[in-house]
PDB file of N, CA and C in Angstrom:
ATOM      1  N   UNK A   1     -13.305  11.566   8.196  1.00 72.00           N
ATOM      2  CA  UNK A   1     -13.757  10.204   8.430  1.00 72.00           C
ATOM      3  C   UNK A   1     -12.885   9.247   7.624  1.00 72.00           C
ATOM      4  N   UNK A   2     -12.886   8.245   8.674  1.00 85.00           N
ATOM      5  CA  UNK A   2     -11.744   6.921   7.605  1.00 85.00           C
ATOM      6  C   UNK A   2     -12.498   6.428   6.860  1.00 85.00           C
ATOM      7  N   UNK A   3     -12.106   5.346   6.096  1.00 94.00           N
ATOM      8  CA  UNK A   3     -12.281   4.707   5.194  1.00 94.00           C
ATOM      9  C   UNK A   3     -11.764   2.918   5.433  1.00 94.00           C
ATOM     10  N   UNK A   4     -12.641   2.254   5.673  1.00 96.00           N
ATOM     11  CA  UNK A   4     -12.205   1.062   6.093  1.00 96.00           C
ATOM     12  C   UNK A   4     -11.249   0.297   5.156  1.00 96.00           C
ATOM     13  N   UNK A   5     -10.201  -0.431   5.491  1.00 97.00           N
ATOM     14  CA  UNK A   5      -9.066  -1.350   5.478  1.00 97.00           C
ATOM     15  C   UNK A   5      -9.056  -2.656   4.931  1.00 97.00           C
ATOM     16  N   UNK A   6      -8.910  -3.319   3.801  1.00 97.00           N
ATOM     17  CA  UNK A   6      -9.230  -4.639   3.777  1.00 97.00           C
ATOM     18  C   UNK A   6      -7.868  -5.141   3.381  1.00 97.00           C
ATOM     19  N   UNK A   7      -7.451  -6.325   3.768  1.00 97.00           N
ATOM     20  CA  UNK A   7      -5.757  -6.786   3.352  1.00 97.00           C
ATOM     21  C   UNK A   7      -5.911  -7.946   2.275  1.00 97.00           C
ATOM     22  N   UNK A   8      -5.305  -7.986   1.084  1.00 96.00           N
ATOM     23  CA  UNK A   8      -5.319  -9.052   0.415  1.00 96.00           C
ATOM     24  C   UNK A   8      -4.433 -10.373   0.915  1.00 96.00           C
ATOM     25  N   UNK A   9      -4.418 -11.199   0.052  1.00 96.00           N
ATOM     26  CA  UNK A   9      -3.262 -12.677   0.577  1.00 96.00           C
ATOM     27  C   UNK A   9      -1.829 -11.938   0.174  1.00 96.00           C
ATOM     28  N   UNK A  10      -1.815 -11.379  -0.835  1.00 95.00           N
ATOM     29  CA  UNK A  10      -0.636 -11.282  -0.834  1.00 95.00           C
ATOM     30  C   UNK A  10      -0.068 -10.049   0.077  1.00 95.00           C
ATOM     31  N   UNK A  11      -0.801  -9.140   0.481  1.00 97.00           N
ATOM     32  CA  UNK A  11      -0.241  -7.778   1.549  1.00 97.00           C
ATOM     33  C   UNK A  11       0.003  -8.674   2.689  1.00 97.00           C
ATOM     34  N   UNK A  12      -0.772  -9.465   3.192  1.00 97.00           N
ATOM     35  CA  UNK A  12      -0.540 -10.047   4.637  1.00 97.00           C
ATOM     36  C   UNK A  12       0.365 -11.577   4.724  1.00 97.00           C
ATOM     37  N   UNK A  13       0.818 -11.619   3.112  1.00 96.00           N
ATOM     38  CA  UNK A  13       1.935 -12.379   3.276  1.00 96.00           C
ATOM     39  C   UNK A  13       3.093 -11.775   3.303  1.00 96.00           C
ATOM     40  N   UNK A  14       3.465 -10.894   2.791  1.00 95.00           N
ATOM     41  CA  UNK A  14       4.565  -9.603   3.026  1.00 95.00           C
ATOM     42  C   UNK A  14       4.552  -8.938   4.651  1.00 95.00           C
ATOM     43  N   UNK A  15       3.503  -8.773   4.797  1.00 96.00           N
ATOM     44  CA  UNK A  15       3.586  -7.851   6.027  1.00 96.00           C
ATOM     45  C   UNK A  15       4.198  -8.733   7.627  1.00 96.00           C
ATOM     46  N   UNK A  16       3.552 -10.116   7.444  1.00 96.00           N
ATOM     47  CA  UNK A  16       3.765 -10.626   8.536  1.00 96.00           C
ATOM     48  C   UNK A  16       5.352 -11.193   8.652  1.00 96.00           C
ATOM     49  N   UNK A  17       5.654 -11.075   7.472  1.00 95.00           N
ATOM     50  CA  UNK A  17       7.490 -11.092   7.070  1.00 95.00           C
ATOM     51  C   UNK A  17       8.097 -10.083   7.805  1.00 95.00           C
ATOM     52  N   UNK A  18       7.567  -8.931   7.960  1.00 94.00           N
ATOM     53  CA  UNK A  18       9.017  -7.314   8.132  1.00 94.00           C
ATOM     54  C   UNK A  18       8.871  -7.710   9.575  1.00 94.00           C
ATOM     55  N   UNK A  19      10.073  -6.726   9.834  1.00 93.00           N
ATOM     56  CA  UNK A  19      10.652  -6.666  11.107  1.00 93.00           C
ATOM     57  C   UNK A  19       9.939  -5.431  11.866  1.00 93.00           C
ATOM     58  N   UNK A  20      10.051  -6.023  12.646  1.00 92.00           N
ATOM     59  CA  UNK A  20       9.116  -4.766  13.870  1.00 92.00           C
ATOM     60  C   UNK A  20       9.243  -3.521  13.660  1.00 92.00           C
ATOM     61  N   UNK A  21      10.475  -3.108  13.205  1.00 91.00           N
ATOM     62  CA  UNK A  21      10.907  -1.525  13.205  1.00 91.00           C
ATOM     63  C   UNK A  21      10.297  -1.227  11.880  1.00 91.00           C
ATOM     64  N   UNK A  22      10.267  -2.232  10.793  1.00 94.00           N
ATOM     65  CA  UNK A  22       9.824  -1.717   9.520  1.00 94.00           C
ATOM     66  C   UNK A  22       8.305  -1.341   9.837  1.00 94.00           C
ATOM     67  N   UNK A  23       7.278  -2.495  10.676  1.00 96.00           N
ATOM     68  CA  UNK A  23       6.222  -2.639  11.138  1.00 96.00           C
ATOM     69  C   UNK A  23       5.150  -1.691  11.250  1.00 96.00           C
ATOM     70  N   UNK A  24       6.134  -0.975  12.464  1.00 95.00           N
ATOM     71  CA  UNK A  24       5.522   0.813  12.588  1.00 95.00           C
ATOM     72  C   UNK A  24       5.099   1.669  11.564  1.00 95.00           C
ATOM     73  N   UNK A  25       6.142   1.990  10.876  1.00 96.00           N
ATOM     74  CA  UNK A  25       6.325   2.489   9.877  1.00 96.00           C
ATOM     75  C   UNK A  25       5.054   2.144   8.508  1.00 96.00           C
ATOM     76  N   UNK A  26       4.763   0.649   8.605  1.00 97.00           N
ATOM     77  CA  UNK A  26       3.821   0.398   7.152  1.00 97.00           C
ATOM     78  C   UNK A  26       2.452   0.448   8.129  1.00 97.00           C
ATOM     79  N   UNK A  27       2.474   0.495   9.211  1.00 97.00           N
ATOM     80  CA  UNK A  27       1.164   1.081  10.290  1.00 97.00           C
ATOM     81  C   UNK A  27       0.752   2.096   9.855  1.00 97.00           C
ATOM     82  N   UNK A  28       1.483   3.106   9.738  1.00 97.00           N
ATOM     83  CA  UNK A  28       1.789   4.728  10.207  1.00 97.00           C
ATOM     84  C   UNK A  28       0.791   5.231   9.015  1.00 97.00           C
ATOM     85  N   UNK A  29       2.349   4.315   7.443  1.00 97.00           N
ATOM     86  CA  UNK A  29       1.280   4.388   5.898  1.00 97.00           C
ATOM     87  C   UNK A  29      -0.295   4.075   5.479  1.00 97.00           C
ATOM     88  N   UNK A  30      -0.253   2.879   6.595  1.00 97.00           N
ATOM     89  CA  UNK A  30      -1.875   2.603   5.677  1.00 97.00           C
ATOM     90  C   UNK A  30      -2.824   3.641   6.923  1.00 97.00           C
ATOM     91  N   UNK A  31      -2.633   3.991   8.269  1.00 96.00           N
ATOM     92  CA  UNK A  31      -3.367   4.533   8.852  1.00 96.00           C
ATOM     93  C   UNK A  31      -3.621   6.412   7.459  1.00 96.00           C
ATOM     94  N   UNK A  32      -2.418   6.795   7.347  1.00 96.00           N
ATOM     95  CA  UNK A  32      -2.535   7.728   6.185  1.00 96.00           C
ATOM     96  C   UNK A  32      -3.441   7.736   5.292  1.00 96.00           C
ATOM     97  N   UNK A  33      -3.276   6.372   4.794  1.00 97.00           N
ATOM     98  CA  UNK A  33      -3.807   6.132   3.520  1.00 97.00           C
ATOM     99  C   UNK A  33      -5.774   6.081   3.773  1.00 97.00           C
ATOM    100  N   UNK A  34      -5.697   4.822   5.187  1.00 96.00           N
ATOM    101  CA  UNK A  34      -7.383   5.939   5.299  1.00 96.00           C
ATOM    102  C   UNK A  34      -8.167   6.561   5.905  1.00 96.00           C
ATOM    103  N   UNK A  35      -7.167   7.397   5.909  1.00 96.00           N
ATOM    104  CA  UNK A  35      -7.618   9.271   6.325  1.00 96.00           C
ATOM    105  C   UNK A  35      -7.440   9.751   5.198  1.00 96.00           C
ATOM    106  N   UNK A  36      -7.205   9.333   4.319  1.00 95.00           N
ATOM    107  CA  UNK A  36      -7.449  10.119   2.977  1.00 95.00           C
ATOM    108  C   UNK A  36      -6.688   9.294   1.698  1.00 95.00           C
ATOM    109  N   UNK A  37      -7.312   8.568   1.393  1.00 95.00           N
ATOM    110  CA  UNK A  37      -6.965   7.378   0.587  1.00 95.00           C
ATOM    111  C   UNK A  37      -6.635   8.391  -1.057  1.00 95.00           C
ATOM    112  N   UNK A  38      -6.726   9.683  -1.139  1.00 94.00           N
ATOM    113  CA  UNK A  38      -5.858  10.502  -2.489  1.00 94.00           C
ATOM    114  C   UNK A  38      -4.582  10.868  -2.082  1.00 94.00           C
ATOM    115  N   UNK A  39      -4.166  10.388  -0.671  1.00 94.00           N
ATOM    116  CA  UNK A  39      -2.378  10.809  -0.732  1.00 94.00           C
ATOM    117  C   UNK A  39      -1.398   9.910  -1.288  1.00 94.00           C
ATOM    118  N   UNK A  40      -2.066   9.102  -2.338  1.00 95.00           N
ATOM    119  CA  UNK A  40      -1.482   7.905  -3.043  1.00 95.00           C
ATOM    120  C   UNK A  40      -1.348   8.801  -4.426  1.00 95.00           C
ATOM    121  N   UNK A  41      -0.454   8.379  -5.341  1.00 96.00           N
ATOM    122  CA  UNK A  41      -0.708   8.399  -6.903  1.00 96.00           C
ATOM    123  C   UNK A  41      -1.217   7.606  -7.789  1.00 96.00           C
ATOM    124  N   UNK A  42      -2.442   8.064  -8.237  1.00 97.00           N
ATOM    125  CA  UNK A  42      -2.724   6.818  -9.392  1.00 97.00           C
ATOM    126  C   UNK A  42      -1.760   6.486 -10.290  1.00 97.00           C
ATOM    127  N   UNK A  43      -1.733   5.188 -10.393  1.00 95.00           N
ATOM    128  CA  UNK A  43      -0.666   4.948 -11.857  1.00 95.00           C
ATOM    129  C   UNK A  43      -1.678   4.845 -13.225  1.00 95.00           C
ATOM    130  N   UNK A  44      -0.862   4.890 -13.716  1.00 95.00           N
ATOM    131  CA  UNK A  44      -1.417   4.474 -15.606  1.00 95.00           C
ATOM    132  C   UNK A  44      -0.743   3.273 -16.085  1.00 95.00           C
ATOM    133  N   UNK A  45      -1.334   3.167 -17.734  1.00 92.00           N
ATOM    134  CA  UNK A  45      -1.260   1.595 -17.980  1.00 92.00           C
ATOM    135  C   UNK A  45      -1.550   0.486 -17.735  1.00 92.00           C
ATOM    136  N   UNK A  46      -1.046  -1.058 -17.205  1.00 90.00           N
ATOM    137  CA  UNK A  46      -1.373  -1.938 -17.621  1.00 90.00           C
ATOM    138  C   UNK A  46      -1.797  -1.686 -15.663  1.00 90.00           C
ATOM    139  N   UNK A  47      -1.639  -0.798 -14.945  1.00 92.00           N
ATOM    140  CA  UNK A  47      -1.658  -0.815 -13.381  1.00 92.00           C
ATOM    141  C   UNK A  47      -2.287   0.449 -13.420  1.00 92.00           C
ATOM    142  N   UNK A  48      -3.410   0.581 -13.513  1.00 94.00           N
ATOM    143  CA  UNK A  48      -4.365   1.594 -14.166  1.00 94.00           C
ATOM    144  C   UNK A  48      -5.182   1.609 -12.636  1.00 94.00           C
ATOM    145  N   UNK A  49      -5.549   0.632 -12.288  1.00 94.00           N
ATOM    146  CA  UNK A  49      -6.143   0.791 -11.286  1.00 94.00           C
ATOM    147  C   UNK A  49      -5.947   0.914  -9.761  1.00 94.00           C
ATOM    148  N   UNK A  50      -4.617   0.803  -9.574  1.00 96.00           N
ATOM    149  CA  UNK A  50      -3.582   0.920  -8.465  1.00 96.00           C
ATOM    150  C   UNK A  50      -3.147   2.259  -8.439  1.00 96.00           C
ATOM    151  N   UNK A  51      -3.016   2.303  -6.899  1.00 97.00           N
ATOM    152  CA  UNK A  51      -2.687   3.419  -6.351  1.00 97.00           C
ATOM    153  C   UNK A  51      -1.679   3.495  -5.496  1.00 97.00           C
ATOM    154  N   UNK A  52      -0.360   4.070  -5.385  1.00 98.00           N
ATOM    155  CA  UNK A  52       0.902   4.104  -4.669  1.00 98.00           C
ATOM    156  C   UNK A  52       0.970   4.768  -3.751  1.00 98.00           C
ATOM    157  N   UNK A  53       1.222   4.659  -2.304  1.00 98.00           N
ATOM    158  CA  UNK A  53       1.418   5.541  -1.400  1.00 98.00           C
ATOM    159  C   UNK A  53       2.764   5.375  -1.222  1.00 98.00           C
ATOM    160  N   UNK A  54       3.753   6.520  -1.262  1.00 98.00           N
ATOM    161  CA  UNK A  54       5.817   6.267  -0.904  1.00 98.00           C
ATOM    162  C   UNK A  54       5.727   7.237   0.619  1.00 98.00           C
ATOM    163  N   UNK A  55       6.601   5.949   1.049  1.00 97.00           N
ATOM    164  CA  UNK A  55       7.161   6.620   2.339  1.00 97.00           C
ATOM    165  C   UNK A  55       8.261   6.183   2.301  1.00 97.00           C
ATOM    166  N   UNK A  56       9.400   6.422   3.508  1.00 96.00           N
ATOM    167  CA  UNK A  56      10.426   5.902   3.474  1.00 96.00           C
ATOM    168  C   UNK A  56      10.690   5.791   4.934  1.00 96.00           C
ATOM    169  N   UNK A  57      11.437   4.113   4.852  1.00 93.00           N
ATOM    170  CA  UNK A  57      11.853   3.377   6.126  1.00 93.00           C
ATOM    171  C   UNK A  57      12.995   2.931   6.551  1.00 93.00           C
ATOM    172  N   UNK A  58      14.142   3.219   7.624  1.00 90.00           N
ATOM    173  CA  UNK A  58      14.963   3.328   7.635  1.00 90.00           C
ATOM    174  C   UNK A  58      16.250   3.552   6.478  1.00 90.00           C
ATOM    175  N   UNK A  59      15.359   4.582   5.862  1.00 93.00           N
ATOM    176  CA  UNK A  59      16.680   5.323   4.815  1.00 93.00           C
ATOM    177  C   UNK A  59      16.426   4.810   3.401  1.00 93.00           C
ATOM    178  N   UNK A  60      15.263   3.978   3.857  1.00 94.00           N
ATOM    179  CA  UNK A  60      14.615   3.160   2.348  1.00 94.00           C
ATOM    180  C   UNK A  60      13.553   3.835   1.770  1.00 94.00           C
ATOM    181  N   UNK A  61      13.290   3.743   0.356  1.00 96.00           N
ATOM    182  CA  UNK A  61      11.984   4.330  -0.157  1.00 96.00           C
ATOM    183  C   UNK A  61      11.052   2.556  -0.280  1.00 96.00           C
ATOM    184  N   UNK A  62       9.630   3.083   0.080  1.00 97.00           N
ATOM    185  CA  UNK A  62       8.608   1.865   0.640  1.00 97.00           C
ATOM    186  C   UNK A  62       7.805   2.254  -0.218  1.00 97.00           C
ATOM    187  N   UNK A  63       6.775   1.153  -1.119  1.00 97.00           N
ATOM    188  CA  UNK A  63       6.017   1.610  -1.377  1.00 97.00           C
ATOM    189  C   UNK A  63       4.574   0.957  -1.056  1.00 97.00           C
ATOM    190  N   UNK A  64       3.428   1.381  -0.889  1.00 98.00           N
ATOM    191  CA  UNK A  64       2.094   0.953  -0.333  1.00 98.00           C
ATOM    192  C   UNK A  64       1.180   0.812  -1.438  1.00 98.00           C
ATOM    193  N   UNK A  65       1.021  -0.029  -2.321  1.00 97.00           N
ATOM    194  CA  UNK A  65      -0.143  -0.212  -3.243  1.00 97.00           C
ATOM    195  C   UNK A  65      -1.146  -0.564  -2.675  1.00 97.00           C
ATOM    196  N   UNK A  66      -2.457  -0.039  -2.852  1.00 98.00           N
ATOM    197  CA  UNK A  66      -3.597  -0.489  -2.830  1.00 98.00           C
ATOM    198  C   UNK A  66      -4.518  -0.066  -3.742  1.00 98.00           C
ATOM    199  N   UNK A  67      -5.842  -0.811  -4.115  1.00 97.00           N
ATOM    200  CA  UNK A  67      -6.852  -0.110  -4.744  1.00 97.00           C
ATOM    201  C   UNK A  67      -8.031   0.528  -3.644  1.00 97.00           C
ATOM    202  N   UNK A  68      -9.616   1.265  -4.754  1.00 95.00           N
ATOM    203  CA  UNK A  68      -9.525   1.569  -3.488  1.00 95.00           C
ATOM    204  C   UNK A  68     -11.490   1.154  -4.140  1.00 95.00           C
ATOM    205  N   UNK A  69     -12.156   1.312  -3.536  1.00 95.00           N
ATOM    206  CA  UNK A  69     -14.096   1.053  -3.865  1.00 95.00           C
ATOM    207  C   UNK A  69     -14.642   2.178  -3.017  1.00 95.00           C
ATOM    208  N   UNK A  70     -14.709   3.845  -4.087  1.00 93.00           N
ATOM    209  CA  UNK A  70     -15.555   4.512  -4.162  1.00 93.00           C
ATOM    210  C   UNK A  70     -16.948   4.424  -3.698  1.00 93.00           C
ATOM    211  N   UNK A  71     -17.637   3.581  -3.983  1.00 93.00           N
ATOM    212  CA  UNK A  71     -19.119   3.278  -3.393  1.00 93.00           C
ATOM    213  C   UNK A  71     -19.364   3.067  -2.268  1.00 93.00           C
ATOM    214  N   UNK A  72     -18.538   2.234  -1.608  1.00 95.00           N
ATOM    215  CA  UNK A  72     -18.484   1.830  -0.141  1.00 95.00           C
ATOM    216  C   UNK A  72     -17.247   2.449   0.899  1.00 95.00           C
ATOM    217  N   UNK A  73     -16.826   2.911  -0.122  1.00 95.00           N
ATOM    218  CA  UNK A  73     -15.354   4.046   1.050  1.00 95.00           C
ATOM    219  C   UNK A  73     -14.513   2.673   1.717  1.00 95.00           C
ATOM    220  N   UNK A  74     -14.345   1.684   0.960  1.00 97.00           N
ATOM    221  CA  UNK A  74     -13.466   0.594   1.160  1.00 97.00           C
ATOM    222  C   UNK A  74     -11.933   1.001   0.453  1.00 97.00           C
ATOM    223  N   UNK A  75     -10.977   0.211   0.997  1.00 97.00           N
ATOM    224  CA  UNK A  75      -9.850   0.222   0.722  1.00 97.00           C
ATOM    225  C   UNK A  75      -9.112  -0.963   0.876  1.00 97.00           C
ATOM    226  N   UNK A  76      -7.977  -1.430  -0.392  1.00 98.00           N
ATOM    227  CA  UNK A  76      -7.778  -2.584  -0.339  1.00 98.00           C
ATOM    228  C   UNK A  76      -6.821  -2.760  -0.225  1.00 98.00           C
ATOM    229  N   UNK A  77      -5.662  -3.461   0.795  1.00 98.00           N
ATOM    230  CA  UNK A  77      -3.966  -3.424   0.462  1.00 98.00           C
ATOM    231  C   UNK A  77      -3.500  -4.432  -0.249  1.00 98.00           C
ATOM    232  N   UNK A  78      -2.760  -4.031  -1.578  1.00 96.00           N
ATOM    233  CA  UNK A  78      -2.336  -5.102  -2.717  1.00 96.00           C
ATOM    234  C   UNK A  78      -0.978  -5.578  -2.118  1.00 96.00           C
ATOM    235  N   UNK A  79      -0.205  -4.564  -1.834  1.00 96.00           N
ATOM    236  CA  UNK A  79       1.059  -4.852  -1.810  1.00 96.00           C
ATOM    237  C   UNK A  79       2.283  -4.062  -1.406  1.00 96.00           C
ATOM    238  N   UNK A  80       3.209  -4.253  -0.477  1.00 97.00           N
ATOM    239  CA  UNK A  80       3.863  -3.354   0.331  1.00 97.00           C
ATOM    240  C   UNK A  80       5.736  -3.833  -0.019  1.00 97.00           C
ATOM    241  N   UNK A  81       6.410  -2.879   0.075  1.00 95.00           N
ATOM    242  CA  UNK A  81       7.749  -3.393  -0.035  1.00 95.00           C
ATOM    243  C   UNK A  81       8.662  -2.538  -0.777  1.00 95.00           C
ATOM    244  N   UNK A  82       9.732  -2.456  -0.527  1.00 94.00           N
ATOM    245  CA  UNK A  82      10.545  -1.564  -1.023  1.00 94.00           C
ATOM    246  C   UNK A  82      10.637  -1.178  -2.458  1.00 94.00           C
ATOM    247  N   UNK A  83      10.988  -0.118  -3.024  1.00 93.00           N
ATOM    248  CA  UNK A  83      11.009   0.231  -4.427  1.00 93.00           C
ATOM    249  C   UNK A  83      11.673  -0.631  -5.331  1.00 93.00           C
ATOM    250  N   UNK A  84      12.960  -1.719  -5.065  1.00 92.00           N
ATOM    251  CA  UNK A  84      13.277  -1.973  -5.987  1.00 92.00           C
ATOM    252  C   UNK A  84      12.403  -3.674  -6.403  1.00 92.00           C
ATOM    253  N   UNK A  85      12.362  -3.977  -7.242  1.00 90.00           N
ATOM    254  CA  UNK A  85      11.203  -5.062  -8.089  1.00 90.00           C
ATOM    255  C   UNK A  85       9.792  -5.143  -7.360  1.00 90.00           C
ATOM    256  N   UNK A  86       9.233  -3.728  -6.944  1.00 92.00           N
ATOM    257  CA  UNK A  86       7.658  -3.527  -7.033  1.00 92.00           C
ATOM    258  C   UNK A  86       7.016  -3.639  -8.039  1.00 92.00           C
ATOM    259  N   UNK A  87       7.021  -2.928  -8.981  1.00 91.00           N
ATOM    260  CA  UNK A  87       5.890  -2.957  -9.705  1.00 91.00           C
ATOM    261  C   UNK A  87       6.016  -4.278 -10.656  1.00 91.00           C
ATOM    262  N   UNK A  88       7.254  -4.675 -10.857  1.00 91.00           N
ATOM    263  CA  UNK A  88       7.377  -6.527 -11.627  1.00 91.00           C
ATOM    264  C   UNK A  88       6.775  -7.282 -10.727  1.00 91.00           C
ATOM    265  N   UNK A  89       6.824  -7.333  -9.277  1.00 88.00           N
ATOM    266  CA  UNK A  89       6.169  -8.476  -8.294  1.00 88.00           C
ATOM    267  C   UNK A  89       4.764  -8.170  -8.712  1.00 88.00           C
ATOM    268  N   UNK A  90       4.342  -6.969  -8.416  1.00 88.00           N
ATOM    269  CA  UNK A  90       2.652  -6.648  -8.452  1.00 88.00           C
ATOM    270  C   UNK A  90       2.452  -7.244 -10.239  1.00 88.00           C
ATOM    271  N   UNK A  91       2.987  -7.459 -11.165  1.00 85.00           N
ATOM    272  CA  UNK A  91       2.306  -7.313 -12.389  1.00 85.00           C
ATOM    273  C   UNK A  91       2.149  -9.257 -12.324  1.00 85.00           C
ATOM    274  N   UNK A  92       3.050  -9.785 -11.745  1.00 78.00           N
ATOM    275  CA  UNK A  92       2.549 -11.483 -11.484  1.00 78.00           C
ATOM    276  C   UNK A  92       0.983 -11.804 -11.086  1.00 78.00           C
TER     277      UNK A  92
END
């Protein structure tokens, strides 16, 4: 069973940016993510509560942050975009 989807301002200001071909591809991730929202890695530290899902898109490594609400089997998308200045954008 899934786990319902919720998009923040900032995921659906990123997302409505990529290009169609990238598109598919961050579809593909969050459909993954809830069918089983532990194929992410928790991080530690000051991003303690975030969770990373990596895929890779045309030859790129992507990464899918979201958190996630245990109680209600909710899931939240923080933030999507290639590996290099992820985790500095997310700490703004």
């Amino acid at each position: 069973m899934s786990w319902d989807v919720r998009q923040t301002r900032r995921f659906a200001r990123v997302y409505k940016k990529l290009h169609d071909n990238t598109l598919a591809e961050v579809d593909a991730a969050v459909e993954a993510v809830a069918r089983n929202p532990d194929s992410g890695e928790k991080k530690k530290g000051d991003l303690a509560e975030l969770w990373v899902y990596k895929f890779r898109c045309l030859g790129q490594l992507y990464l899918l942050g979201y958190t996630r609400d245990d109680g209600v089997r909710l899931v939240y998308l923080e933030a999507v975009g290639p590996h290099e200045n992820f985790y500095r954008d997310l700490k703004r």
